[in-house]
mmCIF file of C-alpha atoms and ligand atoms in Angstrom:
data_model
loop_
_atom_site.group_PDB
_atom_site.id
_atom_site.type_symbol
_atom_site.label_atom_id
_atom_site.label_comp_id
_atom_site.label_asym_id
_atom_site.label_seq_id
_atom_site.Cartn_x
_atom_site.Cartn_y
_atom_site.Cartn_z
ATOM 1 C CA MET A 1 -1.761 18.397 1.113
ATOM 2 C CA SER A 2 0.895 16.261 2.771
ATOM 3 C CA ALA A 3 4.430 17.562 2.873
ATOM 4 C CA HIS A 4 5.318 13.824 3.385
ATOM 5 C CA ILE A 5 4.324 13.087 0.319
ATOM 6 C CA ARG A 6 6.437 14.055 -2.995
ATOM 7 C CA VAL A 7 4.870 14.026 -6.177
ATOM 8 C CA GLU A 8 6.944 14.672 -9.329
ATOM 9 C CA ARG A 9 6.978 13.490 -13.347
ATOM 10 C CA ASP A 10 9.549 12.076 -15.301
ATOM 11 C CA GLY A 11 8.047 11.813 -18.597
ATOM 12 C CA ALA A 12 5.333 10.339 -19.128
ATOM 13 C CA VAL A 13 5.521 8.805 -15.845
ATOM 14 C CA ARG A 14 3.972 10.091 -12.887
ATOM 15 C CA VAL A 15 5.684 9.295 -8.934
ATOM 16 C CA VAL A 16 4.422 9.681 -5.864
ATOM 17 C CA ARG A 17 6.737 9.200 -2.914
ATOM 18 C CA LEU A 18 6.434 8.553 0.652
ATOM 19 C CA GLU A 19 8.703 10.583 2.046
ATOM 20 C CA ARG A 20 8.875 10.481 6.162
ATOM 21 C CA PRO A 21 11.206 9.103 6.748
ATOM 22 C CA GLU A 22 11.579 9.674 10.457
ATOM 23 C CA LYS A 23 8.783 7.551 11.395
ATOM 24 C CA LYS A 24 9.746 4.974 8.997
ATOM 25 C CA ASN A 25 6.922 6.366 6.292
ATOM 26 C CA ALA A 26 4.380 5.512 8.784
ATOM 27 C CA ILE A 27 0.857 7.519 7.029
ATOM 28 C CA ASP A 28 -1.070 9.328 8.086
ATOM 29 C CA ARG A 29 -4.049 10.925 7.335
ATOM 30 C CA ALA A 30 -2.941 14.127 5.337
ATOM 31 C CA MET A 31 -0.262 11.655 3.107
ATOM 32 C CA TYR A 32 -3.065 9.546 2.316
ATOM 33 C CA ALA A 33 -5.206 12.264 1.529
ATOM 34 C CA ALA A 34 -1.965 13.471 -0.391
ATOM 35 C CA LEU A 35 -2.225 10.336 -2.078
ATOM 36 C CA SER A 36 -5.062 9.706 -3.501
ATOM 37 C CA VAL A 37 -5.011 13.033 -5.398
ATOM 38 C CA ALA A 38 -1.579 11.763 -6.568
ATOM 39 C CA LEU A 39 -3.108 8.758 -8.364
ATOM 40 C CA ALA A 40 -6.397 10.867 -9.310
ATOM 41 C CA GLU A 41 -4.367 14.004 -10.786
ATOM 42 C CA GLY A 42 -1.907 11.188 -12.697
ATOM 43 C CA ASP A 43 -5.415 8.868 -14.207
ATOM 44 C CA GLU A 44 -6.979 12.559 -15.547
ATOM 45 C CA ASP A 45 -3.494 13.672 -16.977
ATOM 46 C CA GLU A 46 -3.676 12.454 -20.720
ATOM 47 C CA THR A 47 0.517 12.565 -21.123
ATOM 48 C CA ILE A 48 0.915 9.926 -18.465
ATOM 49 C CA GLY A 49 1.078 6.492 -19.308
ATOM 50 C CA CYS A 50 2.045 5.045 -15.474
ATOM 51 C CA HIS A 51 1.932 5.408 -11.821
ATOM 52 C CA VAL A 52 5.390 4.926 -9.585
ATOM 53 C CA ILE A 53 4.978 4.591 -5.423
ATOM 54 C CA LEU A 54 8.368 4.926 -4.064
ATOM 55 C CA GLY A 55 9.506 4.449 -0.139
ATOM 56 C CA VAL A 56 13.335 6.076 0.927
ATOM 57 C CA PRO A 57 16.007 3.846 1.395
ATOM 58 C CA GLY A 58 15.241 1.803 4.222
ATOM 59 C CA ALA A 59 11.570 2.126 4.693
ATOM 60 C CA PHE A 60 8.859 1.832 2.334
ATOM 61 C CA SER A 61 6.152 2.447 5.041
ATOM 62 C CA ALA A 62 5.621 0.945 8.885
ATOM 63 C CA GLY A 63 2.048 0.957 7.602
ATOM 64 C CA ASN A 64 -0.881 3.194 9.380
ATOM 65 C CA ASP A 65 0.353 6.191 11.315
ATOM 66 C CA LEU A 66 -0.400 4.342 15.102
ATOM 67 C CA ALA A 67 -1.017 7.431 16.454
ATOM 68 C CA ASP A 68 -3.401 7.911 13.839
ATOM 69 C CA PHE A 69 -5.483 4.620 14.897
ATOM 70 C CA LEU A 70 -4.828 5.815 18.977
ATOM 71 C CA ALA A 71 -6.545 8.672 18.084
ATOM 72 C CA VAL A 72 -9.851 6.403 17.092
ATOM 73 C CA ALA A 73 -9.456 3.880 19.504
ATOM 74 C CA GLU A 74 -10.047 6.868 21.975
ATOM 75 C CA GLY A 75 -13.189 8.090 20.319
ATOM 76 C CA GLY A 76 -11.541 10.983 17.671
ATOM 77 C CA GLU A 77 -13.197 10.770 14.393
ATOM 78 C CA GLY A 78 -11.118 8.620 12.207
ATOM 79 C CA GLY A 79 -12.257 10.874 8.692
ATOM 80 C CA THR A 80 -12.553 8.992 5.002
ATOM 81 C CA GLU A 81 -9.110 9.110 4.071
ATOM 82 C CA VAL A 82 -8.050 5.816 4.337
ATOM 83 C CA PHE A 83 -10.989 4.095 2.737
ATOM 84 C CA ASP A 84 -10.345 7.455 0.029
ATOM 85 C CA PHE A 85 -6.931 6.618 -1.163
ATOM 86 C CA LEU A 86 -7.946 2.630 -1.196
ATOM 87 C CA THR A 87 -10.896 3.534 -3.470
ATOM 88 C CA ALA A 88 -8.131 5.474 -5.231
ATOM 89 C CA LEU A 89 -5.638 2.796 -5.735
ATOM 90 C CA VAL A 90 -8.654 0.169 -6.688
ATOM 91 C CA THR A 91 -10.494 2.218 -9.202
ATOM 92 C CA CYS A 92 -6.809 3.888 -10.995
ATOM 93 C CA ARG A 93 -6.687 3.354 -14.517
ATOM 94 C CA LYS A 94 -3.560 2.997 -15.620
ATOM 95 C CA PRO A 95 -0.848 0.786 -14.339
ATOM 96 C CA ILE A 96 1.148 1.215 -11.006
ATOM 97 C CA VAL A 97 4.706 0.543 -10.805
ATOM 98 C CA SER A 98 6.324 -0.050 -6.753
ATOM 99 C CA GLY A 99 9.572 0.149 -6.133
ATOM 100 C CA VAL A 100 9.977 -1.318 -2.096
ATOM 101 C CA ASP A 101 13.246 -0.995 -0.124
ATOM 102 C CA GLY A 102 13.190 -2.723 3.606
ATOM 103 C CA ILE A 103 9.998 -1.612 6.206
ATOM 104 C CA ALA A 104 6.721 -2.856 4.382
ATOM 105 C CA VAL A 105 4.354 -3.134 7.213
ATOM 106 C CA GLY A 106 0.602 -3.444 7.188
ATOM 107 C CA ILE A 107 -1.214 -1.351 3.988
ATOM 108 C CA GLY A 108 3.353 -1.077 3.157
ATOM 109 C CA THR A 109 2.474 -4.198 2.818
ATOM 110 C CA THR A 110 -1.264 -4.320 1.321
ATOM 111 C CA MET A 111 -1.663 -1.841 -0.935
ATOM 112 C CA HIS A 112 1.145 -4.128 -3.745
ATOM 113 C CA LEU A 113 -1.574 -6.280 -4.199
ATOM 114 C CA HIS A 114 -3.357 -3.425 -6.256
ATOM 115 C CA CYS A 115 0.098 -2.858 -7.986
ATOM 116 C CA ASP A 116 0.405 -4.301 -11.566
ATOM 117 C CA LEU A 117 4.740 -4.520 -10.971
ATOM 118 C CA THR A 118 6.240 -4.488 -7.384
ATOM 119 C CA PHE A 119 9.976 -4.465 -6.866
ATOM 120 C CA ALA A 120 11.709 -5.549 -4.286
ATOM 121 C CA THR A 121 15.496 -5.348 -2.307
ATOM 122 C CA PRO A 122 16.675 -8.701 -0.447
ATOM 123 C CA ARG A 123 16.265 -6.521 2.714
ATOM 124 C CA THR A 124 12.607 -6.351 2.703
ATOM 125 C CA VAL A 125 9.783 -8.172 5.161
ATOM 126 C CA PHE A 126 6.187 -8.005 3.769
ATOM 127 C CA ASN A 127 4.718 -8.111 7.198
ATOM 128 C CA THR A 128 0.929 -7.505 8.403
ATOM 129 C CA PRO A 129 0.273 -7.366 12.195
ATOM 130 C CA PHE A 130 -3.472 -6.561 11.987
ATOM 131 C CA VAL A 131 -4.197 -9.897 14.263
ATOM 132 C CA ASP A 132 -1.534 -9.388 17.278
ATOM 133 C CA LEU A 133 -2.476 -5.332 16.510
ATOM 134 C CA GLY A 134 -5.958 -6.596 17.371
ATOM 135 C CA LEU A 135 -7.144 -5.504 13.922
ATOM 136 C CA VAL A 136 -8.856 -7.448 11.145
ATOM 137 C CA PRO A 137 -6.953 -6.851 7.329
ATOM 138 C CA GLU A 138 -7.761 -3.965 4.765
ATOM 139 C CA ALA A 139 -7.341 -2.511 1.926
ATOM 140 C CA GLY A 140 -8.696 -5.556 -0.303
ATOM 141 C CA SER A 141 -6.235 -8.326 1.363
ATOM 142 C CA SER A 142 -8.339 -10.752 2.780
ATOM 143 C CA LEU A 143 -9.543 -11.536 -0.752
ATOM 144 C CA LEU A 144 -6.538 -10.787 -2.771
ATOM 145 C CA ALA A 145 -3.941 -11.974 -0.631
ATOM 146 C CA PRO A 146 -5.251 -16.120 -0.865
ATOM 147 C CA ARG A 147 -5.880 -15.411 -4.598
ATOM 148 C CA VAL A 148 -2.104 -14.562 -5.166
ATOM 149 C CA LEU A 149 -0.640 -16.691 -2.015
ATOM 150 C CA GLY A 150 -2.809 -19.265 -1.856
ATOM 151 C CA PRO A 151 -4.688 -19.799 1.871
ATOM 152 C CA GLN A 152 -2.116 -20.766 4.040
ATOM 153 C CA ARG A 153 0.412 -18.105 3.364
ATOM 154 C CA ALA A 154 -2.497 -15.847 2.808
ATOM 155 C CA PHE A 155 -3.264 -16.999 6.717
ATOM 156 C CA ALA A 156 0.504 -16.920 8.052
ATOM 157 C CA LEU A 157 0.918 -13.388 6.476
ATOM 158 C CA LEU A 158 -2.744 -12.126 7.514
ATOM 159 C CA ALA A 159 -3.475 -14.215 10.711
ATOM 160 C CA LEU A 160 -0.081 -15.677 12.210
ATOM 161 C CA GLY A 161 1.698 -12.167 10.940
ATOM 162 C CA ASP A 162 4.792 -14.347 9.508
ATOM 163 C CA GLY A 163 6.281 -12.036 7.681
ATOM 164 C CA ILE A 164 7.557 -12.594 3.860
ATOM 165 C CA GLY A 165 10.962 -12.322 2.333
ATOM 166 C CA ALA A 166 11.346 -10.659 -1.122
ATOM 167 C CA ALA A 167 12.633 -14.153 -1.827
ATOM 168 C CA ASP A 168 9.623 -15.576 -0.562
ATOM 169 C CA ALA A 169 7.328 -12.929 -2.278
ATOM 170 C CA LEU A 170 9.102 -13.589 -5.527
ATOM 171 C CA ALA A 171 8.696 -17.439 -5.736
ATOM 172 C CA ALA A 172 4.936 -17.128 -4.090
ATOM 173 C CA GLY A 173 3.949 -14.132 -6.906
ATOM 174 C CA LEU A 174 3.730 -11.191 -4.803
ATOM 175 C CA ILE A 175 6.181 -9.230 -6.633
ATOM 176 C CA HIS A 176 7.559 -9.172 -10.209
ATOM 177 C CA ARG A 177 11.711 -8.873 -9.120
ATOM 178 C CA VAL A 178 14.177 -8.917 -6.730
ATOM 179 C CA VAL A 179 16.801 -5.860 -6.976
ATOM 180 C CA GLU A 180 19.481 -4.430 -5.615
ATOM 181 C CA PRO A 181 18.838 -1.186 -3.531
ATOM 182 C CA ALA A 182 21.230 0.547 -5.864
ATOM 183 C CA GLU A 183 19.315 -1.065 -8.540
ATOM 184 C CA LEU A 184 15.701 -0.198 -6.976
ATOM 185 C CA GLU A 185 14.837 3.007 -8.950
ATOM 186 C CA GLU A 186 16.223 2.322 -12.011
ATOM 187 C CA ALA A 187 14.284 -1.217 -12.091
ATOM 188 C CA VAL A 188 11.112 0.628 -11.552
ATOM 189 C CA PHE A 189 11.291 3.508 -13.504
ATOM 190 C CA SER A 190 12.679 1.286 -16.324
ATOM 191 C CA ALA A 191 9.732 -0.773 -16.067
ATOM 192 C CA ALA A 192 7.401 2.157 -15.721
ATOM 193 C CA HIS A 193 8.675 4.065 -18.981
ATOM 194 C CA ALA A 194 8.579 0.808 -20.572
ATOM 195 C CA LEU A 195 4.599 0.760 -19.868
ATOM 196 C CA ALA A 196 3.899 4.581 -20.992
ATOM 197 C CA ALA A 197 5.638 3.691 -23.998
ATOM 198 C CA LYS A 198 2.853 0.819 -24.979
ATOM 199 C CA PRO A 199 -0.514 1.891 -27.272
ATOM 200 C CA ARG A 200 -2.949 3.027 -24.000
ATOM 201 C CA GLN A 201 -6.196 1.516 -24.903
ATOM 202 C CA ALA A 202 -4.347 -2.248 -25.637
ATOM 203 C CA LEU A 203 -3.232 -1.995 -22.407
ATOM 204 C CA ARG A 204 -5.878 -0.684 -20.543
ATOM 205 C CA ILE A 205 -8.505 -3.316 -21.516
ATOM 206 C CA THR A 206 -5.429 -5.900 -20.521
ATOM 207 C CA ARG A 207 -5.365 -4.466 -17.420
ATOM 208 C CA ASP A 208 -8.949 -4.435 -16.885
ATOM 209 C CA LEU A 209 -9.041 -7.427 -18.328
ATOM 210 C CA LEU A 210 -6.193 -9.087 -15.631
ATOM 211 C CA ARG A 211 -7.384 -7.287 -12.962
ATOM 212 C CA GLY A 212 -11.120 -8.241 -12.539
ATOM 213 C CA PRO A 213 -14.313 -6.867 -11.782
ATOM 214 C CA ARG A 214 -13.354 -3.882 -9.526
ATOM 215 C CA GLU A 215 -16.951 -4.194 -7.508
ATOM 216 C CA GLU A 216 -16.095 -6.854 -6.056
ATOM 217 C CA ILE A 217 -12.227 -5.006 -4.631
ATOM 218 C CA LEU A 218 -14.011 -2.148 -3.154
ATOM 219 C CA ALA A 219 -17.365 -4.627 -1.390
ATOM 220 C CA ARG A 220 -14.672 -6.840 0.290
ATOM 221 C CA ILE A 221 -13.348 -2.916 1.491
ATOM 222 C CA ARG A 222 -15.910 -1.720 3.066
ATOM 223 C CA GLU A 223 -16.853 -4.752 4.772
ATOM 224 C CA GLU A 224 -12.951 -5.176 6.167
ATOM 225 C CA ALA A 225 -14.417 -1.784 6.898
ATOM 226 C CA GLU A 226 -16.554 -2.411 8.534
ATOM 227 C CA HIS A 227 -15.149 -4.878 11.109
ATOM 228 C CA PHE A 228 -11.829 -3.089 11.037
ATOM 229 C CA ARG A 229 -13.974 0.440 12.371
ATOM 230 C CA GLY A 230 -15.500 -1.977 15.410
ATOM 231 C CA ARG A 231 -11.670 -3.764 16.018
ATOM 232 C CA LEU A 232 -10.293 0.720 16.571
ATOM 233 C CA VAL A 233 -12.050 0.983 19.869
ATOM 234 C CA SER A 234 -12.039 -2.543 21.216
ATOM 235 C CA ASP A 235 -9.862 -3.161 23.843
ATOM 236 C CA GLU A 236 -7.596 -5.434 22.605
ATOM 237 C CA ALA A 237 -6.619 -2.714 19.960
ATOM 238 C CA ARG A 238 -6.439 0.321 22.478
ATOM 239 C CA ALA A 239 -4.053 -2.058 24.408
ATOM 240 C CA ALA A 240 -1.981 -2.964 21.728
ATOM 241 C CA PHE A 241 -1.386 0.636 20.042
ATOM 242 C CA HIS A 242 -0.888 1.777 23.570
ATOM 243 C CA SER A 243 2.358 -0.560 24.115
ATOM 244 C CA PHE A 244 3.552 0.662 20.875
ATOM 245 C CA MET A 245 2.772 4.441 21.712
ATOM 246 C CA ASN A 246 4.603 3.608 25.007
ATOM 247 C CA GLY A 247 7.239 2.343 23.100
ATOM 248 C CA ARG A 248 6.638 -1.498 24.906
HETATM 249 N N1 COA B 301 2.828 4.600 13.123
HETATM 250 C C1 COA B 301 3.016 5.781 14.251
HETATM 251 N N2 COA B 301 4.536 6.176 13.949
HETATM 252 C C2 COA B 301 5.581 5.089 13.911
HETATM 253 C C3 COA B 301 5.314 3.954 13.087
HETATM 254 C C4 COA B 301 3.882 3.331 12.851
HETATM 255 N N3 COA B 301 2.850 2.196 12.563
HETATM 256 N N4 COA B 301 5.718 3.044 12.857
HETATM 257 C C5 COA B 301 7.177 3.468 12.986
HETATM 258 N N5 COA B 301 6.686 4.908 13.942
HETATM 259 C C6 COA B 301 7.615 5.294 14.799
HETATM 260 C C7 COA B 301 8.175 4.873 15.631
HETATM 261 O O1 COA B 301 7.515 5.502 16.926
HETATM 262 C C8 COA B 301 9.330 6.045 15.912
HETATM 263 O O2 COA B 301 8.940 6.954 16.222
HETATM 264 P P1 COA B 301 9.526 7.773 17.692
HETATM 265 O O3 COA B 301 11.379 7.812 16.649
HETATM 266 O O4 COA B 301 9.584 9.594 17.570
HETATM 267 O O5 COA B 301 10.074 7.159 18.739
HETATM 268 C C9 COA B 301 9.967 5.985 14.795
HETATM 269 O O6 COA B 301 8.627 6.190 13.964
HETATM 270 C C10 COA B 301 11.063 5.233 14.212
HETATM 271 O O7 COA B 301 10.388 3.627 14.966
HETATM 272 P P2 COA B 301 11.905 2.203 15.615
HETATM 273 O O8 COA B 301 10.200 1.271 15.505
HETATM 274 O O9 COA B 301 12.559 2.613 16.170
HETATM 275 O O10 COA B 301 12.443 1.980 14.068
HETATM 276 P P3 COA B 301 12.510 0.563 14.004
HETATM 277 O O11 COA B 301 13.702 0.329 12.465
HETATM 278 O O12 COA B 301 13.246 -0.373 15.239
HETATM 279 O O13 COA B 301 11.164 -0.560 14.035
HETATM 280 C C11 COA B 301 9.040 -1.307 12.414
HETATM 281 C C12 COA B 301 10.608 -0.423 12.543
HETATM 282 C C13 COA B 301 7.745 -0.661 10.955
HETATM 283 C C14 COA B 301 9.448 -2.108 12.890
HETATM 284 C C15 COA B 301 8.486 -0.889 14.051
HETATM 285 O O14 COA B 301 8.431 0.957 14.002
HETATM 286 C C16 COA B 301 7.130 -0.849 13.891
HETATM 287 O O15 COA B 301 6.486 -1.905 14.442
HETATM 288 N N6 COA B 301 6.160 0.283 13.374
HETATM 289 C C17 COA B 301 4.275 -0.931 13.557
HETATM 290 C C18 COA B 301 4.452 -0.882 12.660
HETATM 291 C C19 COA B 301 2.639 -1.482 12.452
HETATM 292 O O16 COA B 301 2.109 -2.523 13.278
HETATM 293 N N7 COA B 301 1.903 -1.050 11.401
HETATM 294 C C20 COA B 301 0.678 -0.958 11.121
HETATM 295 C C21 COA B 301 -0.065 -1.886 10.754
HETATM 296 S S1 COA B 301 -1.778 -1.921 10.620
#
């Protein structure tokens, strides 16, 4: 498991905290594995009604650990941890409420497309520099972001690499509410407890209807992953990873 993922329970709410502040909550393979387990366990536990995902003050997540990407770019084995996490996220049967403060890069942004309610602070910027890294969108974002944001704003996010601030994310429907950092956890927990207290079956059916068929999303994730694996070993990506790791 990972020391950087803390799992807690707050009544009927299961809380998963990303805690790797020294790396701005970049997510490494062990963290993905721990996140998958946390979601699966919360789903199986009948006393749990809702999942919560949080980062640390100032950083939800800087995205995938670029050292892990570089290892693959240089011939290492990639593992299935990211794919397993995305599958757990998409197939999760209980609502997920996320709270974002500050940095939200890559999967630190795309993850919220699978969350039911996302709260963010005014200093949050959602950013997916996939193309600048020689990569392509992941986590089903090439399917879901255009649906949520419309094609042009999705293109600006996923291809141009334009960040979306909290106010614009709210206006675009990417998030549910903007709250001050000091109020973030209270807002997240209040929503999560309200959901956990609802009639479970009615909530589950409602959520399923709203989210639509999962197979379509899983198929897109597989399609993206095929391209992503190819891109990871491309000269473009290798150069971008080296550039970041060398601090340029
Ligand atoms: N993978 C690995 N390490 C990362 C990381 C990542 N995605 N993001 C940040 N870090 C590390 C930095 O290397 C640095 O480590 P060090 O102190 O050992 O040198 C530490 O976290 C702090 O990062 P720093 O860049 O100094 O913080 P910042 O506040 O100036 O900038 C970011 C924050 C998120 C804007 C910047 O770190 C960044 O661009 N990270 C890469 C984001 C990214 O491309 N993610 C992949 C998306 S697919």
